[in-house]
mmCIF file of C-alpha atoms in Angstrom:
data_model
loop_
_atom_site.group_PDB
_atom_site.id
_atom_site.type_symbol
_atom_site.label_atom_id
_atom_site.label_comp_id
_atom_site.label_asym_id
_atom_site.label_seq_id
_atom_site.Cartn_x
_atom_site.Cartn_y
_atom_site.Cartn_z
ATOM 1 C CA TRP A 1 -7.738 -0.248 -6.408
ATOM 2 C CA GLU A 2 -8.556 -3.712 -6.102
ATOM 3 C CA GLY A 3 -10.931 -4.413 -2.730
ATOM 4 C CA HIS A 4 -11.194 -0.680 -1.416
ATOM 5 C CA GLN A 5 -14.788 0.445 -3.721
ATOM 6 C CA PHE A 6 -16.225 -2.897 -5.040
ATOM 7 C CA PRO A 7 -14.596 -6.108 -3.979
ATOM 8 C CA PHE A 8 -17.588 -8.051 -5.422
ATOM 9 C CA VAL A 9 -18.107 -6.499 -8.427
ATOM 10 C CA ILE A 10 -14.898 -6.211 -9.974
ATOM 11 C CA GLY A 11 -11.232 -7.254 -9.899
ATOM 12 C CA PRO A 12 -8.468 -8.121 -12.114
ATOM 13 C CA GLY A 13 -7.840 -10.780 -13.879
ATOM 14 C CA THR A 14 -10.710 -12.887 -12.650
ATOM 15 C CA MET A 15 -14.683 -13.960 -13.866
ATOM 16 C CA ASP A 16 -16.315 -14.346 -11.563
ATOM 17 C CA ARG A 17 -17.578 -10.195 -11.487
ATOM 18 C CA LEU A 18 -19.616 -8.165 -13.195
ATOM 19 C CA ASN A 19 -18.567 -6.712 -16.321
ATOM 20 C CA ALA A 20 -18.227 -3.169 -15.348
ATOM 21 C CA HIS A 21 -16.734 -0.436 -17.337
ATOM 22 C CA LEU A 22 -14.501 2.289 -15.991
ATOM 23 C CA LEU A 23 -15.148 5.783 -18.163
ATOM 24 C CA ASN A 24 -12.843 9.394 -17.729
ATOM 25 C CA ARG A 25 -14.448 12.199 -17.890
ATOM 26 C CA GLN A 26 -15.576 12.064 -21.822
ATOM 27 C CA GLY A 27 -17.253 9.025 -21.057
ATOM 28 C CA ASP A 28 -14.194 7.212 -23.033
ATOM 29 C CA ARG A 29 -13.492 3.603 -21.651
ATOM 30 C CA PHE A 30 -10.219 4.194 -21.440
ATOM 31 C CA MET A 31 -8.850 0.402 -20.821
ATOM 32 C CA VAL A 32 -9.095 0.078 -24.466
ATOM 33 C CA ASP A 33 -5.645 2.223 -24.728
ATOM 34 C CA HIS A 34 -3.698 0.386 -21.910
ATOM 35 C CA ASP A 35 -5.341 -3.214 -22.319
ATOM 36 C CA PRO A 36 -7.379 -4.028 -25.232
ATOM 37 C CA LYS A 37 -7.496 -7.528 -24.391
ATOM 38 C CA ASN A 38 -8.587 -8.247 -21.618
ATOM 39 C CA LEU A 39 -9.849 -4.284 -20.332
ATOM 40 C CA GLU A 40 -11.361 -3.688 -16.756
ATOM 41 C CA ARG A 41 -10.040 -7.939 -16.420
ATOM 42 C CA SER A 42 -6.755 -6.648 -16.506
ATOM 43 C CA THR A 43 -4.618 -6.902 -13.807
ATOM 44 C CA ARG A 44 -4.205 -4.351 -10.651
ATOM 45 C CA ASP A 45 -1.031 -2.850 -11.614
ATOM 46 C CA VAL A 46 -2.397 -2.412 -15.204
ATOM 47 C CA LEU A 47 -5.668 -1.012 -14.052
ATOM 48 C CA THR A 48 -3.929 0.750 -11.177
ATOM 49 C CA ARG A 49 -1.400 3.017 -13.351
ATOM 50 C CA ALA A 50 -4.414 3.273 -16.685
ATOM 51 C CA ILE A 51 -6.187 5.132 -13.687
ATOM 52 C CA ALA A 52 -3.621 7.045 -12.809
ATOM 53 C CA ARG A 53 -2.569 7.529 -16.240
ATOM 54 C CA GLU A 54 -6.389 9.155 -17.042
ATOM 55 C CA VAL A 55 -6.129 11.371 -14.023
ATOM 56 C CA GLU A 56 -3.041 12.787 -14.483
ATOM 57 C CA GLU A 57 -3.053 13.818 -17.874
ATOM 58 C CA GLY A 58 -6.512 15.669 -16.841
ATOM 59 C CA ARG A 59 -9.612 13.031 -17.588
ATOM 60 C CA GLY A 60 -10.568 11.986 -13.863
ATOM 61 C CA GLY A 61 -13.409 13.458 -12.272
ATOM 62 C CA PRO A 62 -13.883 15.875 -9.390
ATOM 63 C CA GLU A 63 -12.236 13.828 -6.802
ATOM 64 C CA GLY A 64 -9.349 13.077 -8.165
ATOM 65 C CA GLY A 65 -10.812 8.994 -9.819
ATOM 66 C CA VAL A 66 -12.584 7.739 -12.415
ATOM 67 C CA TYR A 67 -16.044 6.371 -13.338
ATOM 68 C CA PHE A 68 -17.209 3.053 -12.826
ATOM 69 C CA SER A 69 -20.517 2.017 -15.039
ATOM 70 C CA LEU A 70 -22.983 -1.232 -15.319
ATOM 71 C CA ARG A 71 -25.070 0.545 -16.805
ATOM 72 C CA HIS A 72 -24.684 -1.400 -19.916
ATOM 73 C CA LEU A 73 -26.259 -4.376 -17.973
ATOM 74 C CA PRO A 74 -29.503 -5.166 -17.785
ATOM 75 C CA ARG A 75 -30.868 -3.848 -14.314
ATOM 76 C CA ASN A 76 -32.292 -7.509 -13.418
ATOM 77 C CA LEU A 77 -28.324 -9.352 -14.218
ATOM 78 C CA ILE A 78 -26.869 -7.084 -11.427
ATOM 79 C CA ALA A 79 -29.331 -7.900 -9.669
ATOM 80 C CA ASP A 80 -29.206 -11.104 -9.223
ATOM 81 C CA PHE A 81 -25.936 -11.025 -9.002
ATOM 82 C CA SER A 82 -25.389 -11.047 -5.264
ATOM 83 C CA ARG A 83 -27.243 -14.894 -5.410
ATOM 84 C CA TRP A 84 -24.598 -16.887 -7.172
ATOM 85 C CA ALA A 85 -21.532 -14.141 -6.410
ATOM 86 C CA VAL A 86 -18.433 -14.282 -3.888
ATOM 87 C CA LYS A 87 -19.752 -16.668 -1.856
ATOM 88 C CA PRO A 88 -20.007 -16.931 1.718
ATOM 89 C CA ASN A 89 -19.524 -13.162 1.773
ATOM 90 C CA LEU A 90 -22.024 -11.505 -0.484
ATOM 91 C CA LYS A 91 -25.372 -11.989 0.703
ATOM 92 C CA PRO A 92 -28.559 -11.833 -1.126
ATOM 93 C CA ASP A 93 -29.154 -8.725 0.185
ATOM 94 C CA TRP A 94 -26.295 -6.573 -0.795
ATOM 95 C CA GLN A 95 -24.314 -7.078 2.569
ATOM 96 C CA TYR A 96 -20.454 -7.874 2.084
ATOM 97 C CA GLN A 97 -18.312 -8.192 5.445
ATOM 98 C CA GLY A 98 -20.633 -6.031 7.594
ATOM 99 C CA LEU A 99 -21.048 -3.162 5.365
ATOM 100 C CA ASP A 100 -24.139 -2.523 3.048
ATOM 101 C CA PHE A 101 -23.695 -1.868 -0.656
ATOM 102 C CA SER A 102 -27.774 -2.239 -1.520
ATOM 103 C CA ALA A 103 -27.752 1.279 -2.193
ATOM 104 C CA VAL A 104 -24.847 1.619 -4.227
ATOM 105 C CA ILE A 105 -25.587 -1.070 -6.235
ATOM 106 C CA GLU A 106 -29.478 0.796 -6.306
ATOM 107 C CA ARG A 107 -27.471 3.999 -7.573
ATOM 108 C CA LEU A 108 -25.367 1.672 -10.344
ATOM 109 C CA MET A 109 -28.438 0.051 -11.434
ATOM 110 C CA ASP A 110 -29.736 2.873 -12.144
ATOM 111 C CA GLY A 111 -27.164 3.916 -14.674
ATOM 112 C CA GLU A 112 -25.457 6.258 -12.655
ATOM 113 C CA ALA A 113 -21.251 6.283 -12.890
ATOM 114 C CA LEU A 114 -20.022 6.255 -9.491
ATOM 115 C CA GLU A 115 -16.664 7.870 -9.091
ATOM 116 C CA VAL A 116 -13.347 5.170 -8.273
ATOM 117 C CA GLY A 117 -9.623 5.947 -7.339
ATOM 118 C CA ASN A 118 -6.270 3.700 -6.513
ATOM 119 C CA ALA A 119 -6.011 2.720 -3.033
ATOM 120 C CA ALA A 120 -3.477 1.515 -1.369
ATOM 121 C CA HIS A 121 -3.457 -1.993 -1.239
ATOM 122 C CA PHE A 122 0.065 -4.237 -0.815
ATOM 123 C CA PHE A 123 3.735 -3.558 0.375
ATOM 124 C CA CYS A 124 5.952 -5.384 -2.010
ATOM 125 C CA GLY A 125 8.694 -4.437 0.225
ATOM 126 C CA GLY A 126 9.476 -4.692 3.503
ATOM 127 C CA VAL A 127 12.074 -6.726 5.967
ATOM 128 C CA GLN A 128 15.152 -8.472 4.847
ATOM 129 C CA VAL A 129 15.007 -11.857 6.374
ATOM 130 C CA ASP A 130 16.982 -15.160 6.016
ATOM 131 C CA ALA A 131 15.264 -18.448 4.868
ATOM 132 C CA ASP A 132 14.578 -19.179 8.116
ATOM 133 C CA CYS A 133 12.602 -15.753 8.104
ATOM 134 C CA ARG A 134 14.963 -14.426 11.218
ATOM 135 C CA THR A 135 15.920 -10.774 10.225
ATOM 136 C CA ALA A 136 19.366 -8.796 11.501
ATOM 137 C CA VAL A 137 17.863 -8.686 15.398
ATOM 138 C CA ALA A 138 18.998 -11.670 17.134
ATOM 139 C CA GLY A 139 15.693 -13.832 18.316
ATOM 140 C CA LEU A 140 13.447 -11.723 16.027
ATOM 141 C CA PHE A 141 11.355 -13.333 12.993
ATOM 142 C CA SER A 142 9.013 -11.446 10.474
ATOM 143 C CA ALA A 143 6.389 -13.177 8.251
ATOM 144 C CA GLY A 144 3.789 -12.443 5.610
ATOM 145 C CA GLU A 145 3.061 -8.981 4.161
ATOM 146 C CA VAL A 146 6.236 -7.095 6.551
ATOM 147 C CA ILE A 147 8.646 -9.115 4.987
ATOM 148 C CA GLY A 148 10.476 -8.180 1.377
ATOM 149 C CA GLY A 149 11.519 -9.980 -1.362
ATOM 150 C CA THR A 150 8.393 -13.273 -1.567
ATOM 151 C CA HIS A 151 6.864 -11.698 -5.009
ATOM 152 C CA GLY A 152 9.920 -9.802 -6.002
ATOM 153 C CA ALA A 153 8.582 -6.665 -8.231
ATOM 154 C CA ASN A 154 5.509 -7.574 -8.223
ATOM 155 C CA ARG A 155 2.534 -9.998 -6.695
ATOM 156 C CA LEU A 156 -0.234 -12.206 -8.664
ATOM 157 C CA SER A 157 -3.732 -11.618 -7.327
ATOM 158 C CA GLY A 158 -4.613 -14.043 -4.278
ATOM 159 C CA ASN A 159 -0.856 -14.639 -3.004
ATOM 160 C CA ALA A 160 -1.043 -12.827 -0.101
ATOM 161 C CA CYS A 161 -2.848 -15.848 2.077
ATOM 162 C CA SER A 162 -0.312 -17.916 1.009
ATOM 163 C CA GLU A 163 2.732 -15.474 1.968
ATOM 164 C CA ILE A 164 0.744 -15.431 5.032
ATOM 165 C CA LEU A 165 0.639 -18.837 5.601
ATOM 166 C CA VAL A 166 4.015 -20.401 3.896
ATOM 167 C CA THR A 167 6.594 -17.643 6.262
ATOM 168 C CA GLY A 168 4.055 -17.772 9.455
ATOM 169 C CA GLU A 169 5.089 -21.804 9.285
ATOM 170 C CA VAL A 170 8.229 -21.070 8.544
ATOM 171 C CA ALA A 171 8.918 -18.571 10.999
ATOM 172 C CA GLY A 172 7.180 -19.553 13.888
ATOM 173 C CA ASP A 173 8.598 -23.068 13.490
ATOM 174 C CA ARG A 174 12.322 -21.890 13.578
ATOM 175 C CA ALA A 175 11.294 -19.372 16.446
ATOM 176 C CA ALA A 176 9.813 -22.393 18.274
ATOM 177 C CA ARG A 177 13.142 -24.328 17.702
ATOM 178 C CA ASP A 178 15.397 -21.757 18.940
ATOM 179 C CA ALA A 179 13.792 -21.409 21.795
ATOM 180 C CA ALA A 180 13.791 -24.823 22.737
ATOM 181 C CA ALA A 181 17.579 -24.424 22.500
ATOM 182 C CA GLY A 182 18.218 -21.604 25.137
ATOM 183 C CA PRO A 183 16.886 -18.341 26.399
ATOM 184 C CA ALA A 184 16.204 -15.771 24.048
ATOM 185 C CA PRO A 185 18.672 -13.225 23.329
ATOM 186 C CA GLU A 186 18.309 -10.167 25.744
ATOM 187 C CA PRO A 187 17.524 -6.837 24.040
ATOM 188 C CA GLY A 188 20.345 -4.340 24.477
ATOM 189 C CA VAL A 189 20.295 -2.099 27.775
ATOM 190 C CA SER A 190 21.137 1.147 26.642
ATOM 191 C CA SER A 191 18.822 0.085 23.045
ATOM 192 C CA VAL A 192 15.807 0.418 25.064
ATOM 193 C CA ARG A 193 16.333 3.088 27.564
ATOM 194 C CA GLU A 194 16.865 4.884 24.106
ATOM 195 C CA CYS A 195 13.439 4.041 22.923
ATOM 196 C CA MET A 196 12.245 4.724 26.012
ATOM 197 C CA GLU A 197 13.509 7.816 26.548
ATOM 198 C CA ARG A 198 12.463 8.943 23.336
ATOM 199 C CA TYR A 199 8.398 7.835 23.164
ATOM 200 C CA ALA A 200 8.300 9.188 26.934
ATOM 201 C CA GLY A 201 9.997 12.542 25.771
ATOM 202 C CA LEU A 202 7.142 13.451 23.705
ATOM 203 C CA PHE A 203 5.326 14.263 27.076
ATOM 204 C CA THR A 204 7.671 17.075 27.927
ATOM 205 C CA THR A 205 8.490 18.678 24.036
ATOM 206 C CA ALA A 206 9.027 22.583 23.477
ATOM 207 C CA GLY A 207 7.840 21.517 19.875
ATOM 208 C CA ASP A 208 4.839 23.028 18.450
ATOM 209 C CA ALA A 209 3.671 19.688 16.140
ATOM 210 C CA ARG A 210 0.915 17.650 16.588
ATOM 211 C CA PRO A 211 1.222 13.993 15.949
ATOM 212 C CA GLU A 212 -2.677 14.283 14.010
ATOM 213 C CA GLU A 213 -0.889 17.288 11.937
ATOM 214 C CA VAL A 214 2.495 15.106 11.207
ATOM 215 C CA LEU A 215 -0.082 12.499 9.983
ATOM 216 C CA ALA A 216 -1.948 14.335 7.653
ATOM 217 C CA GLY A 217 0.971 15.963 6.153
ATOM 218 C CA LEU A 218 1.889 13.024 5.734
ATOM 219 C CA ARG A 219 -0.913 10.852 3.913
ATOM 220 C CA GLN A 220 -0.363 14.187 1.468
ATOM 221 C CA VAL A 221 2.935 13.060 0.670
ATOM 222 C CA ALA A 222 2.115 8.987 0.046
ATOM 223 C CA GLY A 223 -0.738 10.018 -1.601
ATOM 224 C CA GLY A 224 0.202 12.710 -4.132
ATOM 225 C CA GLN A 225 4.422 12.425 -5.275
ATOM 226 C CA LEU A 226 4.839 8.356 -3.815
ATOM 227 C CA GLU A 227 1.721 7.743 -5.740
ATOM 228 C CA VAL A 228 1.675 5.599 -8.763
ATOM 229 C CA LEU A 229 3.195 7.323 -11.617
ATOM 230 C CA ARG A 230 6.772 8.289 -10.278
ATOM 231 C CA GLY A 231 9.112 11.145 -10.804
ATOM 232 C CA ARG A 232 12.145 12.237 -9.752
ATOM 233 C CA GLU A 233 11.345 16.339 -9.392
ATOM 234 C CA SER A 234 8.524 14.594 -7.298
ATOM 235 C CA LEU A 235 10.448 12.176 -5.312
ATOM 236 C CA GLU A 236 12.711 14.437 -3.938
ATOM 237 C CA GLU A 237 10.419 16.538 -3.104
ATOM 238 C CA ALA A 238 8.956 13.746 -0.803
ATOM 239 C CA ARG A 239 11.854 12.553 0.567
ATOM 240 C CA ALA A 240 12.843 16.832 1.674
ATOM 241 C CA GLU A 241 9.198 17.136 3.092
ATOM 242 C CA ILE A 242 9.300 13.815 5.005
ATOM 243 C CA ASP A 243 12.935 14.448 6.587
ATOM 244 C CA ARG A 244 11.486 18.234 6.986
ATOM 245 C CA ARG A 245 8.432 16.188 9.314
ATOM 246 C CA GLN A 246 11.202 14.000 10.303
ATOM 247 C CA GLY A 247 13.176 17.025 12.183
ATOM 248 C CA GLU A 248 9.547 18.791 14.028
ATOM 249 C CA LYS A 249 9.297 18.355 17.532
ATOM 250 C CA MET A 250 6.009 16.462 18.208
ATOM 251 C CA CYS A 251 4.213 17.217 21.237
ATOM 252 C CA LEU A 252 1.177 15.912 23.390
ATOM 253 C CA ASP A 253 -1.905 17.191 24.448
ATOM 254 C CA ASP A 254 -2.592 14.625 26.611
ATOM 255 C CA ASP A 255 -0.757 13.158 29.344
ATOM 256 C CA ARG A 256 -2.214 10.391 30.387
ATOM 257 C CA ARG A 257 -0.114 7.218 29.881
ATOM 258 C CA VAL A 258 -2.945 4.988 29.343
ATOM 259 C CA TYR A 259 -5.046 4.306 26.595
ATOM 260 C CA ASN A 260 -3.532 7.722 25.354
ATOM 261 C CA LEU A 261 -4.273 7.727 21.189
ATOM 262 C CA GLN A 262 -2.984 10.790 20.628
ATOM 263 C CA TRP A 263 0.219 9.214 22.039
ATOM 264 C CA LEU A 264 0.057 5.865 20.060
ATOM 265 C CA ASN A 265 -0.227 7.923 17.354
ATOM 266 C CA ALA A 266 2.918 9.870 18.281
ATOM 267 C CA VAL A 267 4.683 6.629 18.235
ATOM 268 C CA GLN A 268 2.711 5.164 14.723
ATOM 269 C CA VAL A 269 3.588 8.775 12.798
ATOM 270 C CA SER A 270 7.203 8.346 13.256
ATOM 271 C CA CYS A 271 7.301 4.569 12.355
ATOM 272 C CA GLY A 272 5.540 5.411 9.215
ATOM 273 C CA LEU A 273 8.054 8.357 8.630
ATOM 274 C CA GLU A 274 10.374 5.979 7.866
ATOM 275 C CA VAL A 275 8.753 3.888 6.268
ATOM 276 C CA ALA A 276 7.853 6.616 3.916
ATOM 277 C CA GLY A 277 11.429 7.455 3.318
ATOM 278 C CA THR A 278 12.535 4.333 2.801
ATOM 279 C CA ILE A 279 10.128 4.385 0.313
ATOM 280 C CA ALA A 280 11.062 7.609 -1.327
ATOM 281 C CA ARG A 281 14.541 6.678 -1.556
ATOM 282 C CA CYS A 282 14.808 3.780 -2.877
ATOM 283 C CA ALA A 283 12.394 4.695 -6.044
ATOM 284 C CA LEU A 284 14.957 7.536 -6.027
ATOM 285 C CA ARG A 285 17.695 4.853 -6.789
ATOM 286 C CA ARG A 286 15.673 2.291 -8.322
ATOM 287 C CA THR A 287 15.600 5.163 -11.900
ATOM 288 C CA GLU A 288 13.843 2.561 -14.174
ATOM 289 C CA SER A 289 9.754 1.147 -14.184
ATOM 290 C CA ARG A 290 9.783 -2.441 -12.672
ATOM 291 C CA GLY A 291 6.781 -3.852 -11.534
ATOM 292 C CA VAL A 292 4.534 -1.934 -9.353
ATOM 293 C CA HIS A 293 7.314 1.121 -9.144
ATOM 294 C CA ASN A 294 6.948 3.501 -12.766
ATOM 295 C CA ARG A 295 9.519 5.743 -12.915
ATOM 296 C CA ARG A 296 8.055 8.595 -15.512
ATOM 297 C CA GLU A 297 11.385 9.514 -17.088
ATOM 298 C CA ALA A 298 11.738 5.466 -17.768
ATOM 299 C CA ALA A 299 9.283 3.094 -19.512
ATOM 300 C CA GLY A 300 11.221 -0.314 -19.362
ATOM 301 C CA GLU A 301 13.086 -2.037 -16.987
ATOM 302 C CA ASP A 302 17.090 -1.605 -17.190
ATOM 303 C CA PRO A 303 18.886 -5.206 -16.098
ATOM 304 C CA GLU A 304 21.713 -3.474 -14.570
ATOM 305 C CA GLN A 305 18.642 -3.288 -11.458
ATOM 306 C CA LEU A 306 17.842 -6.517 -11.437
ATOM 307 C CA GLY A 307 17.992 -6.635 -7.541
ATOM 308 C CA SER A 308 17.362 -4.839 -4.399
ATOM 309 C CA TYR A 309 17.396 -1.372 -3.356
ATOM 310 C CA ARG A 310 18.049 -2.221 0.899
ATOM 311 C CA VAL A 311 17.914 1.005 3.041
ATOM 312 C CA ARG A 312 19.411 0.907 6.541
ATOM 313 C CA LEU A 313 18.620 2.959 10.020
ATOM 314 C CA ASP A 314 22.033 3.429 11.971
ATOM 315 C CA SER A 315 22.503 3.941 15.219
ATOM 316 C CA SER A 316 22.386 7.444 15.005
ATOM 317 C CA ARG A 317 19.485 7.276 12.805
ATOM 318 C CA LYS A 318 21.187 7.882 10.106
ATOM 319 C CA TRP A 319 19.968 6.129 6.846
ATOM 320 C CA SER A 320 22.521 4.353 3.865
ATOM 321 C CA VAL A 321 20.885 2.552 0.650
ATOM 322 C CA ASP A 322 23.063 -0.177 -0.932
ATOM 323 C CA TYR A 323 22.041 -2.317 -3.934
ATOM 324 C CA VAL A 324 21.568 -5.916 -3.257
ATOM 325 C CA PRO A 325 21.352 -7.874 -7.480
ATOM 326 C CA VAL A 326 19.800 -11.159 -7.086
ATOM 327 C CA SER A 327 22.845 -12.864 -7.067
ATOM 328 C CA GLU A 328 24.212 -12.232 -4.271
ATOM 329 C CA GLY A 329 21.068 -13.888 -2.202
ATOM 330 C CA ASN A 330 18.634 -12.398 0.702
ATOM 331 C CA GLU A 331 20.926 -12.634 4.201
ATOM 332 C CA PRO A 332 19.550 -9.792 6.409
#
């Protein structure tokens, strides 16, 4: 939710933002029920769950969100905000990172409430690495948000850049030393050939699923069944739909091998389906609520699940999920 509509107006847990109110369709300031002490300055996970709960229980707006209001603030206070806040990104004329928010702010100063909603912001899972950021693939390193386990079950605001800098330095240093010590490992010829054949085969597939259609279906599943509040039934539906989509044969209308965005979309969609499948399978296995993972069937944490769920895809492209306790470390 943070950072997608009004990143300079409201942010979880911060004191350099305007004191905005979030309202449901009845006009109630619903954060009173979810975090009466911090209200809209609560952490992003609490805000996200509260917004999702209001919408799910029928108190959201017509677009599936909640209402964002600055009506309680004096007009000149809002107008002066851009002169001192969030520098240097926010300009006095309400330009923020190349976007013009002046018309939006004018509507808010006129007392209008704008509908906002949750959006994907950070991925707490990822590729398993060791202390040197090595993956299980010889010669391949990962760093930043793509790796898993850095933040545990949740992330403190502002730690994403720290993760990039720390793991990036570790991975780069280790990769450079390995490169200086000897030649890089050669990729398996069969694996490279299999990959090339799979993606080149999209031009000759007899299927009738277009990449853009599969992508639209994937987005619907990710924004629906894999949303903030998860239940066993909806997760089962998500896994079944993802499996069905993975079984579809995509085909391309454009046969160019150069600057073919449809081909690129097809490759990205196939990867996206695997990531979504990973999320669905792990979410089903984790029957507790912990961090940013929230199961409707369980409000609290289960001490027996203090660990990670690891998903592997074997050479025949079959999934396996196993549980790794925290005490066993994080070796790939």
